[in-house]
mmCIF file of N, CA and C in Angstrom:
data_model
loop_
_atom_site.group_PDB
_atom_site.id
_atom_site.type_symbol
_atom_site.label_atom_id
_atom_site.label_comp_id
_atom_site.label_asym_id
_atom_site.label_seq_id
_atom_site.Cartn_x
_atom_site.Cartn_y
_atom_site.Cartn_z
ATOM 1 N N MET M 1 13.157 -63.792 -6.900
ATOM 2 C CA MET M 1 12.019 -62.977 -6.527
ATOM 3 C C MET M 1 10.705 -63.718 -6.773
ATOM 4 N N THR M 2 10.673 -64.536 -7.800
ATOM 5 C CA THR M 2 9.468 -65.302 -8.112
ATOM 6 C C THR M 2 9.118 -66.233 -6.962
ATOM 7 N N ARG M 3 10.141 -66.859 -6.374
ATOM 8 C CA ARG M 3 9.914 -67.760 -5.250
ATOM 9 C C ARG M 3 9.294 -67.016 -4.079
ATOM 10 N N VAL M 4 9.758 -65.808 -3.816
ATOM 11 C CA VAL M 4 9.232 -65.000 -2.718
ATOM 12 C C VAL M 4 7.763 -64.663 -2.964
ATOM 13 N N VAL M 5 7.443 -64.306 -4.193
ATOM 14 C CA VAL M 5 6.056 -63.981 -4.545
ATOM 15 C C VAL M 5 5.172 -65.202 -4.365
ATOM 16 N N HIS M 6 5.639 -66.374 -4.825
ATOM 17 C CA HIS M 6 4.859 -67.602 -4.653
ATOM 18 C C HIS M 6 4.703 -67.947 -3.180
ATOM 19 N N ALA M 7 5.770 -67.791 -2.421
ATOM 20 C CA ALA M 7 5.709 -68.085 -0.984
ATOM 21 C C ALA M 7 4.694 -67.172 -0.297
ATOM 22 N N LEU M 8 4.678 -65.906 -0.672
ATOM 23 C CA LEU M 8 3.701 -64.976 -0.114
ATOM 24 C C LEU M 8 2.285 -65.424 -0.466
ATOM 25 N N GLY M 9 2.096 -65.850 -1.694
ATOM 26 C CA GLY M 9 0.779 -66.328 -2.115
ATOM 27 C C GLY M 9 0.331 -67.537 -1.309
ATOM 28 N N TYR M 10 1.242 -68.486 -1.079
ATOM 29 C CA TYR M 10 0.902 -69.663 -0.278
ATOM 30 C C TYR M 10 0.565 -69.269 1.156
ATOM 31 N N SER M 11 1.316 -68.319 1.692
ATOM 32 C CA SER M 11 1.054 -67.853 3.055
ATOM 33 C C SER M 11 -0.317 -67.195 3.153
ATOM 34 N N LEU M 12 -0.651 -66.389 2.172
ATOM 35 C CA LEU M 12 -1.965 -65.743 2.168
ATOM 36 C C LEU M 12 -3.081 -66.770 2.004
ATOM 37 N N GLN M 13 -2.838 -67.816 1.207
ATOM 38 C CA GLN M 13 -3.812 -68.903 1.082
ATOM 39 C C GLN M 13 -4.001 -69.598 2.429
ATOM 40 N N GLY M 14 -2.907 -69.785 3.149
ATOM 41 C CA GLY M 14 -2.983 -70.411 4.470
ATOM 42 C C GLY M 14 -3.781 -69.578 5.450
ATOM 43 N N LEU M 15 -3.549 -68.265 5.445
ATOM 44 C CA LEU M 15 -4.328 -67.381 6.314
ATOM 45 C C LEU M 15 -5.808 -67.410 5.922
ATOM 46 N N GLY M 16 -6.069 -67.422 4.623
ATOM 47 C CA GLY M 16 -7.449 -67.492 4.157
ATOM 48 C C GLY M 16 -8.134 -68.789 4.563
ATOM 49 N N ALA M 17 -7.415 -69.888 4.455
ATOM 50 C CA ALA M 17 -7.982 -71.186 4.846
ATOM 51 C C ALA M 17 -8.251 -71.221 6.349
ATOM 52 N N ALA M 18 -7.317 -70.686 7.125
ATOM 53 C CA ALA M 18 -7.523 -70.656 8.576
ATOM 54 C C ALA M 18 -8.753 -69.815 8.912
ATOM 55 N N TRP M 19 -8.901 -68.675 8.250
ATOM 56 C CA TRP M 19 -10.058 -67.818 8.495
ATOM 57 C C TRP M 19 -11.358 -68.533 8.108
ATOM 58 N N LYS M 20 -11.337 -69.220 6.973
ATOM 59 C CA LYS M 20 -12.547 -69.866 6.460
ATOM 60 C C LYS M 20 -12.961 -71.087 7.274
ATOM 61 N N PHE M 21 -11.979 -71.889 7.692
ATOM 62 C CA PHE M 21 -12.298 -73.188 8.280
ATOM 63 C C PHE M 21 -12.106 -73.280 9.795
ATOM 64 N N GLU M 22 -11.483 -72.313 10.404
ATOM 65 C CA GLU M 22 -11.160 -72.408 11.832
ATOM 66 C C GLU M 22 -11.826 -71.288 12.626
ATOM 67 N N ALA M 23 -12.890 -71.633 13.334
ATOM 68 C CA ALA M 23 -13.622 -70.645 14.138
ATOM 69 C C ALA M 23 -12.718 -70.044 15.218
ATOM 70 N N ALA M 24 -11.880 -70.865 15.822
ATOM 71 C CA ALA M 24 -10.993 -70.352 16.874
ATOM 72 C C ALA M 24 -10.042 -69.295 16.313
ATOM 73 N N PHE M 25 -9.550 -69.504 15.103
ATOM 74 C CA PHE M 25 -8.670 -68.515 14.483
ATOM 75 C C PHE M 25 -9.418 -67.207 14.252
ATOM 76 N N ARG M 26 -10.640 -67.301 13.771
ATOM 77 C CA ARG M 26 -11.430 -66.083 13.553
ATOM 78 C C ARG M 26 -11.636 -65.331 14.868
ATOM 79 N N GLN M 27 -11.946 -66.065 15.925
ATOM 80 C CA GLN M 27 -12.155 -65.433 17.232
ATOM 81 C C GLN M 27 -10.873 -64.760 17.723
ATOM 82 N N GLU M 28 -9.750 -65.406 17.517
ATOM 83 C CA GLU M 28 -8.479 -64.845 17.981
ATOM 84 C C GLU M 28 -8.049 -63.648 17.131
ATOM 85 N N VAL M 29 -8.379 -63.660 15.852
ATOM 86 C CA VAL M 29 -8.106 -62.488 15.005
ATOM 87 C C VAL M 29 -8.937 -61.304 15.487
ATOM 88 N N ILE M 30 -10.200 -61.552 15.783
ATOM 89 C CA ILE M 30 -11.062 -60.479 16.294
ATOM 90 C C ILE M 30 -10.518 -59.952 17.612
ATOM 91 N N LEU M 31 -10.106 -60.856 18.497
ATOM 92 C CA LEU M 31 -9.487 -60.440 19.759
ATOM 93 C C LEU M 31 -8.260 -59.574 19.501
ATOM 94 N N ALA M 32 -7.436 -59.971 18.551
ATOM 95 C CA ALA M 32 -6.232 -59.199 18.224
ATOM 96 C C ALA M 32 -6.594 -57.821 17.692
ATOM 97 N N PHE M 33 -7.624 -57.741 16.844
ATOM 98 C CA PHE M 33 -8.043 -56.438 16.316
ATOM 99 C C PHE M 33 -8.568 -55.517 17.413
ATOM 100 N N VAL M 34 -9.209 -56.101 18.417
ATOM 101 C CA VAL M 34 -9.706 -55.303 19.536
ATOM 102 C C VAL M 34 -8.556 -54.854 20.435
ATOM 103 N N LEU M 35 -7.657 -55.789 20.736
ATOM 104 C CA LEU M 35 -6.587 -55.486 21.685
ATOM 105 C C LEU M 35 -5.438 -54.688 21.077
ATOM 106 N N PHE M 36 -5.221 -54.802 19.774
ATOM 107 C CA PHE M 36 -4.093 -54.110 19.151
ATOM 108 C C PHE M 36 -4.102 -52.607 19.438
ATOM 109 N N PRO M 37 -5.205 -51.908 19.188
ATOM 110 C CA PRO M 37 -5.189 -50.472 19.517
ATOM 111 C C PRO M 37 -5.089 -50.226 21.020
ATOM 112 N N CYS M 38 -5.623 -51.140 21.813
ATOM 113 C CA CYS M 38 -5.527 -50.995 23.272
ATOM 114 C C CYS M 38 -4.075 -51.054 23.733
ATOM 115 N N ALA M 39 -3.250 -51.790 23.008
ATOM 116 C CA ALA M 39 -1.836 -51.898 23.375
ATOM 117 C C ALA M 39 -1.165 -50.527 23.359
ATOM 118 N N PHE M 40 -1.545 -49.695 22.400
ATOM 119 C CA PHE M 40 -0.952 -48.355 22.309
ATOM 120 C C PHE M 40 -1.394 -47.467 23.468
ATOM 121 N N LEU M 41 -2.586 -47.724 23.971
ATOM 122 C CA LEU M 41 -3.077 -46.954 25.116
ATOM 123 C C LEU M 41 -2.505 -47.459 26.433
ATOM 124 N N LEU M 42 -2.256 -48.759 26.509
ATOM 125 C CA LEU M 42 -1.802 -49.371 27.756
ATOM 126 C C LEU M 42 -0.303 -49.248 27.970
ATOM 127 N N ALA M 43 0.459 -49.337 26.906
ATOM 128 C CA ALA M 43 1.922 -49.366 27.025
ATOM 129 C C ALA M 43 2.468 -48.019 27.491
ATOM 130 N N ASN M 44 3.428 -48.080 28.401
ATOM 131 C CA ASN M 44 4.123 -46.875 28.867
ATOM 132 C C ASN M 44 5.383 -46.594 28.063
ATOM 133 N N ASN M 45 5.870 -47.609 27.349
ATOM 134 C CA ASN M 45 7.100 -47.436 26.572
ATOM 135 C C ASN M 45 7.113 -48.446 25.436
ATOM 136 N N HIS M 46 8.144 -48.357 24.613
ATOM 137 C CA HIS M 46 8.192 -49.222 23.430
ATOM 138 C C HIS M 46 8.380 -50.696 23.780
ATOM 139 N N ILE M 47 9.045 -50.995 24.879
ATOM 140 C CA ILE M 47 9.233 -52.395 25.283
ATOM 141 C C ILE M 47 7.881 -53.016 25.653
ATOM 142 N N GLU M 48 7.101 -52.301 26.438
ATOM 143 C CA GLU M 48 5.776 -52.807 26.787
ATOM 144 C C GLU M 48 4.908 -52.970 25.541
ATOM 145 N N LEU M 49 5.000 -52.032 24.624
ATOM 146 C CA LEU M 49 4.222 -52.116 23.388
ATOM 147 C C LEU M 49 4.598 -53.366 22.594
ATOM 148 N N VAL M 50 5.880 -53.614 22.480
ATOM 149 C CA VAL M 50 6.344 -54.809 21.760
ATOM 150 C C VAL M 50 5.843 -56.079 22.446
ATOM 151 N N LEU M 51 5.898 -56.118 23.770
ATOM 152 C CA LEU M 51 5.427 -57.297 24.506
ATOM 153 C C LEU M 51 3.926 -57.509 24.314
ATOM 154 N N LEU M 52 3.161 -56.444 24.397
ATOM 155 C CA LEU M 52 1.713 -56.553 24.232
ATOM 156 C C LEU M 52 1.353 -57.036 22.827
ATOM 157 N N ILE M 53 1.945 -56.424 21.822
ATOM 158 C CA ILE M 53 1.626 -56.795 20.446
ATOM 159 C C ILE M 53 2.159 -58.186 20.101
ATOM 160 N N SER M 54 3.375 -58.495 20.528
ATOM 161 C CA SER M 54 3.928 -59.809 20.190
ATOM 162 C C SER M 54 3.137 -60.937 20.850
ATOM 163 N N SER M 55 2.594 -60.700 22.044
ATOM 164 C CA SER M 55 1.789 -61.748 22.673
ATOM 165 C C SER M 55 0.512 -62.004 21.871
ATOM 166 N N LEU M 56 -0.023 -60.984 21.217
ATOM 167 C CA LEU M 56 -1.173 -61.185 20.334
ATOM 168 C C LEU M 56 -0.797 -62.062 19.135
ATOM 169 N N PHE M 57 0.351 -61.766 18.541
ATOM 170 C CA PHE M 57 0.798 -62.551 17.390
ATOM 171 C C PHE M 57 1.118 -63.995 17.774
ATOM 172 N N TRP M 58 1.650 -64.209 18.973
ATOM 173 C CA TRP M 58 1.947 -65.575 19.407
ATOM 174 C C TRP M 58 0.682 -66.419 19.455
ATOM 175 N N VAL M 59 -0.426 -65.826 19.890
ATOM 176 C CA VAL M 59 -1.686 -66.573 19.920
ATOM 177 C C VAL M 59 -2.087 -66.975 18.496
ATOM 178 N N LEU M 60 -1.978 -66.053 17.559
ATOM 179 C CA LEU M 60 -2.341 -66.368 16.169
ATOM 180 C C LEU M 60 -1.403 -67.420 15.575
ATOM 181 N N ILE M 61 -0.129 -67.290 15.860
ATOM 182 C CA ILE M 61 0.849 -68.269 15.373
ATOM 183 C C ILE M 61 0.546 -69.651 15.934
ATOM 184 N N ALA M 62 0.271 -69.702 17.229
ATOM 185 C CA ALA M 62 -0.034 -70.989 17.861
ATOM 186 C C ALA M 62 -1.285 -71.614 17.257
ATOM 187 N N GLU M 63 -2.299 -70.798 17.000
ATOM 188 C CA GLU M 63 -3.529 -71.332 16.421
ATOM 189 C C GLU M 63 -3.298 -71.840 15.007
ATOM 190 N N LEU M 64 -2.455 -71.159 14.241
ATOM 191 C CA LEU M 64 -2.125 -71.645 12.897
ATOM 192 C C LEU M 64 -1.396 -72.986 12.965
ATOM 193 N N ILE M 65 -0.474 -73.117 13.897
ATOM 194 C CA ILE M 65 0.240 -74.396 14.074
ATOM 195 C C ILE M 65 -0.753 -75.492 14.468
ATOM 196 N N ASN M 66 -1.621 -75.183 15.416
ATOM 197 C CA ASN M 66 -2.620 -76.153 15.862
ATOM 198 C C ASN M 66 -3.513 -76.583 14.701
ATOM 199 N N SER M 67 -3.962 -75.627 13.917
ATOM 200 C CA SER M 67 -4.831 -75.945 12.783
ATOM 201 C C SER M 67 -4.103 -76.793 11.744
ATOM 202 N N ALA M 68 -2.837 -76.493 11.519
ATOM 203 C CA ALA M 68 -2.058 -77.278 10.555
ATOM 204 C C ALA M 68 -1.889 -78.718 11.034
ATOM 205 N N VAL M 69 -1.572 -78.890 12.296
ATOM 206 C CA VAL M 69 -1.414 -80.247 12.844
ATOM 207 C C VAL M 69 -2.733 -81.000 12.738
ATOM 208 N N GLU M 70 -3.833 -80.360 13.113
ATOM 209 C CA GLU M 70 -5.132 -81.022 13.025
ATOM 210 C C GLU M 70 -5.467 -81.423 11.596
ATOM 211 N N ALA M 71 -5.172 -80.548 10.637
ATOM 212 C CA ALA M 71 -5.465 -80.863 9.232
ATOM 213 C C ALA M 71 -4.655 -82.060 8.755
ATOM 214 N N VAL M 72 -3.385 -82.095 9.115
ATOM 215 C CA VAL M 72 -2.536 -83.209 8.688
ATOM 216 C C VAL M 72 -2.990 -84.514 9.335
ATOM 217 N N VAL M 73 -3.285 -84.470 10.625
ATOM 218 C CA VAL M 73 -3.726 -85.683 11.324
ATOM 219 C C VAL M 73 -5.058 -86.161 10.741
ATOM 220 N N ASP M 74 -5.987 -85.251 10.519
ATOM 221 C CA ASP M 74 -7.282 -85.645 9.969
ATOM 222 C C ASP M 74 -7.151 -86.169 8.542
ATOM 223 N N ARG M 75 -6.173 -85.673 7.811
ATOM 224 C CA ARG M 75 -5.953 -86.111 6.426
ATOM 225 C C ARG M 75 -5.497 -87.559 6.362
ATOM 226 N N THR M 76 -4.766 -87.989 7.385
ATOM 227 C CA THR M 76 -4.197 -89.340 7.349
ATOM 228 C C THR M 76 -5.226 -90.421 7.638
ATOM 229 N N GLY M 77 -6.364 -90.059 8.208
ATOM 230 C CA GLY M 77 -7.399 -91.056 8.463
ATOM 231 C C GLY M 77 -8.324 -90.638 9.583
ATOM 232 N N THR M 78 -9.456 -91.329 9.651
ATOM 233 C CA THR M 78 -10.451 -90.998 10.666
ATOM 234 C C THR M 78 -10.409 -91.937 11.864
ATOM 235 N N GLU M 79 -9.614 -92.998 11.764
ATOM 236 C CA GLU M 79 -9.554 -93.931 12.887
ATOM 237 C C GLU M 79 -8.825 -93.286 14.069
ATOM 238 N N ILE M 80 -9.218 -93.706 15.245
ATOM 239 C CA ILE M 80 -8.605 -93.183 16.473
ATOM 240 C C ILE M 80 -7.251 -93.853 16.657
ATOM 241 N N HIS M 81 -6.220 -93.038 16.874
ATOM 242 C CA HIS M 81 -4.881 -93.549 17.104
ATOM 243 C C HIS M 81 -4.231 -92.717 18.196
ATOM 244 N N GLU M 82 -3.508 -93.386 19.078
ATOM 245 C CA GLU M 82 -2.880 -92.707 20.213
ATOM 246 C C GLU M 82 -1.955 -91.576 19.770
ATOM 247 N N LEU M 83 -1.157 -91.797 18.749
ATOM 248 C CA LEU M 83 -0.223 -90.764 18.294
ATOM 249 C C LEU M 83 -0.951 -89.574 17.660
ATOM 250 N N SER M 84 -2.038 -89.849 16.966
ATOM 251 C CA SER M 84 -2.825 -88.754 16.390
ATOM 252 C C SER M 84 -3.414 -87.892 17.497
ATOM 253 N N GLY M 85 -3.969 -88.545 18.490
ATOM 254 C CA GLY M 85 -4.529 -87.815 19.621
ATOM 255 C C GLY M 85 -3.466 -87.024 20.359
ATOM 256 N N ARG M 86 -2.309 -87.628 20.521
ATOM 257 C CA ARG M 86 -1.212 -86.941 21.213
ATOM 258 C C ARG M 86 -0.766 -85.706 20.432
ATOM 259 N N ALA M 87 -0.636 -85.844 19.119
ATOM 260 C CA ALA M 87 -0.226 -84.707 18.291
ATOM 261 C C ALA M 87 -1.235 -83.564 18.395
ATOM 262 N N LYS M 88 -2.515 -83.896 18.323
ATOM 263 C CA LYS M 88 -3.546 -82.863 18.422
ATOM 264 C C LYS M 88 -3.550 -82.222 19.810
ATOM 265 N N ASP M 89 -3.375 -83.036 20.849
ATOM 266 C CA ASP M 89 -3.364 -82.505 22.217
ATOM 267 C C ASP M 89 -2.169 -81.590 22.453
ATOM 268 N N ILE M 90 -1.029 -81.964 21.935
ATOM 269 C CA ILE M 90 0.173 -81.131 22.097
ATOM 270 C C ILE M 90 0.007 -79.815 21.348
ATOM 271 N N ALA M 91 -0.531 -79.872 20.140
ATOM 272 C CA ALA M 91 -0.757 -78.640 19.384
ATOM 273 C C ALA M 91 -1.766 -77.745 20.103
ATOM 274 N N SER M 92 -2.775 -78.346 20.698
ATOM 275 C CA SER M 92 -3.740 -77.582 21.476
ATOM 276 C C SER M 92 -3.086 -76.951 22.701
ATOM 277 N N ALA M 93 -2.142 -77.661 23.297
ATOM 278 C CA ALA M 93 -1.414 -77.121 24.449
ATOM 279 C C ALA M 93 -0.589 -75.895 24.059
ATOM 280 N N VAL M 94 -0.092 -75.874 22.830
ATOM 281 C CA VAL M 94 0.639 -74.700 22.339
ATOM 282 C C VAL M 94 -0.281 -73.478 22.360
ATOM 283 N N VAL M 95 -1.517 -73.656 21.919
ATOM 284 C CA VAL M 95 -2.485 -72.555 21.933
ATOM 285 C C VAL M 95 -2.770 -72.126 23.367
ATOM 286 N N LEU M 96 -2.991 -73.097 24.247
ATOM 287 C CA LEU M 96 -3.260 -72.776 25.642
ATOM 288 C C LEU M 96 -2.124 -71.966 26.259
ATOM 289 N N LEU M 97 -0.896 -72.397 26.051
ATOM 290 C CA LEU M 97 0.251 -71.680 26.611
ATOM 291 C C LEU M 97 0.373 -70.277 26.023
ATOM 292 N N SER M 98 0.049 -70.124 24.746
ATOM 293 C CA SER M 98 0.114 -68.783 24.155
ATOM 294 C C SER M 98 -0.956 -67.872 24.747
ATOM 295 N N LEU M 99 -2.125 -68.419 25.042
ATOM 296 C CA LEU M 99 -3.178 -67.625 25.671
ATOM 297 C C LEU M 99 -2.804 -67.259 27.112
ATOM 298 N N ILE M 100 -2.157 -68.186 27.809
ATOM 299 C CA ILE M 100 -1.671 -67.881 29.159
ATOM 300 C C ILE M 100 -0.616 -66.784 29.099
ATOM 301 N N LEU M 101 0.287 -66.887 28.136
ATOM 302 C CA LEU M 101 1.297 -65.852 27.951
ATOM 303 C C LEU M 101 0.638 -64.501 27.699
ATOM 304 N N LEU M 102 -0.363 -64.469 26.844
ATOM 305 C CA LEU M 102 -1.096 -63.237 26.562
ATOM 306 C C LEU M 102 -1.678 -62.659 27.847
ATOM 307 N N ALA M 103 -2.336 -63.494 28.631
ATOM 308 C CA ALA M 103 -2.952 -63.025 29.872
ATOM 309 C C ALA M 103 -1.912 -62.521 30.862
ATOM 310 N N VAL M 104 -0.789 -63.212 30.964
ATOM 311 C CA VAL M 104 0.269 -62.800 31.896
ATOM 312 C C VAL M 104 0.867 -61.468 31.463
ATOM 313 N N VAL M 105 1.242 -61.345 30.200
ATOM 314 C CA VAL M 105 1.854 -60.100 29.702
ATOM 315 C C VAL M 105 0.898 -58.928 29.879
ATOM 316 N N TRP M 106 -0.322 -59.085 29.405
ATOM 317 C CA TRP M 106 -1.296 -57.997 29.505
ATOM 318 C C TRP M 106 -1.632 -57.708 30.958
ATOM 319 N N GLY M 107 -1.745 -58.761 31.770
ATOM 320 C CA GLY M 107 -2.065 -58.579 33.181
ATOM 321 C C GLY M 107 -0.984 -57.834 33.940
ATOM 322 N N ILE M 108 0.265 -58.213 33.737
ATOM 323 C CA ILE M 108 1.374 -57.555 34.434
ATOM 324 C C ILE M 108 1.486 -56.096 34.012
ATOM 325 N N ILE M 109 1.411 -55.843 32.721
ATOM 326 C CA ILE M 109 1.538 -54.458 32.252
ATOM 327 C C ILE M 109 0.345 -53.620 32.727
ATOM 328 N N ALA M 110 -0.860 -54.181 32.690
ATOM 329 C CA ALA M 110 -2.031 -53.438 33.179
ATOM 330 C C ALA M 110 -1.921 -53.201 34.684
ATOM 331 N N TRP M 111 -1.454 -54.201 35.408
ATOM 332 C CA TRP M 111 -1.279 -54.054 36.859
ATOM 333 C C TRP M 111 -0.343 -52.895 37.175
ATOM 334 N N HIS M 112 0.799 -52.867 36.524
ATOM 335 C CA HIS M 112 1.765 -51.805 36.771
ATOM 336 C C HIS M 112 1.255 -50.438 36.301
ATOM 337 N N ARG M 113 0.493 -50.448 35.241
ATOM 338 C CA ARG M 113 -0.030 -49.183 34.696
ATOM 339 C C ARG M 113 -1.076 -48.570 35.625
ATOM 340 N N PHE M 114 -1.974 -49.410 36.149
ATOM 341 C CA PHE M 114 -3.108 -48.886 36.908
ATOM 342 C C PHE M 114 -2.998 -49.038 38.417
ATOM 343 N N LEU M 115 -2.241 -50.038 38.879
ATOM 344 C CA LEU M 115 -2.197 -50.301 40.312
ATOM 345 C C LEU M 115 -0.787 -50.232 40.900
ATOM 346 N N GLY M 116 0.221 -50.241 40.019
ATOM 347 C CA GLY M 116 1.599 -50.251 40.490
ATOM 348 C C GLY M 116 2.064 -48.871 40.928
ATOM 349 N N SER M 117 3.263 -48.886 41.454
ATOM 350 C CA SER M 117 3.811 -47.608 41.938
ATOM 351 C C SER M 117 4.554 -46.856 40.865
#
């Protein structure tokens, strides 16, 4: 149980660091807080609700991964290196794909809710 408590503490420290040092994470958290209640209004059933909410969490997860990769790459040095750039670009692509997923999920469900048959 002690390990679980410590792991929770480390996770909360990670969330705190992301909030403190990553503007994009703060913006995405605010977006999630705005859209989360909207998901309950938009969803017609529990499956749609799960899709809407999980797409919000995927964006936050992707941003945390991106921030972690950037921190590790920046920690290793300030010189420009092809592999460092590639790692950062790939992590950034994870965020982009999660945002596209968010837009697709929300767009399809909103389309069916307001314009579909």
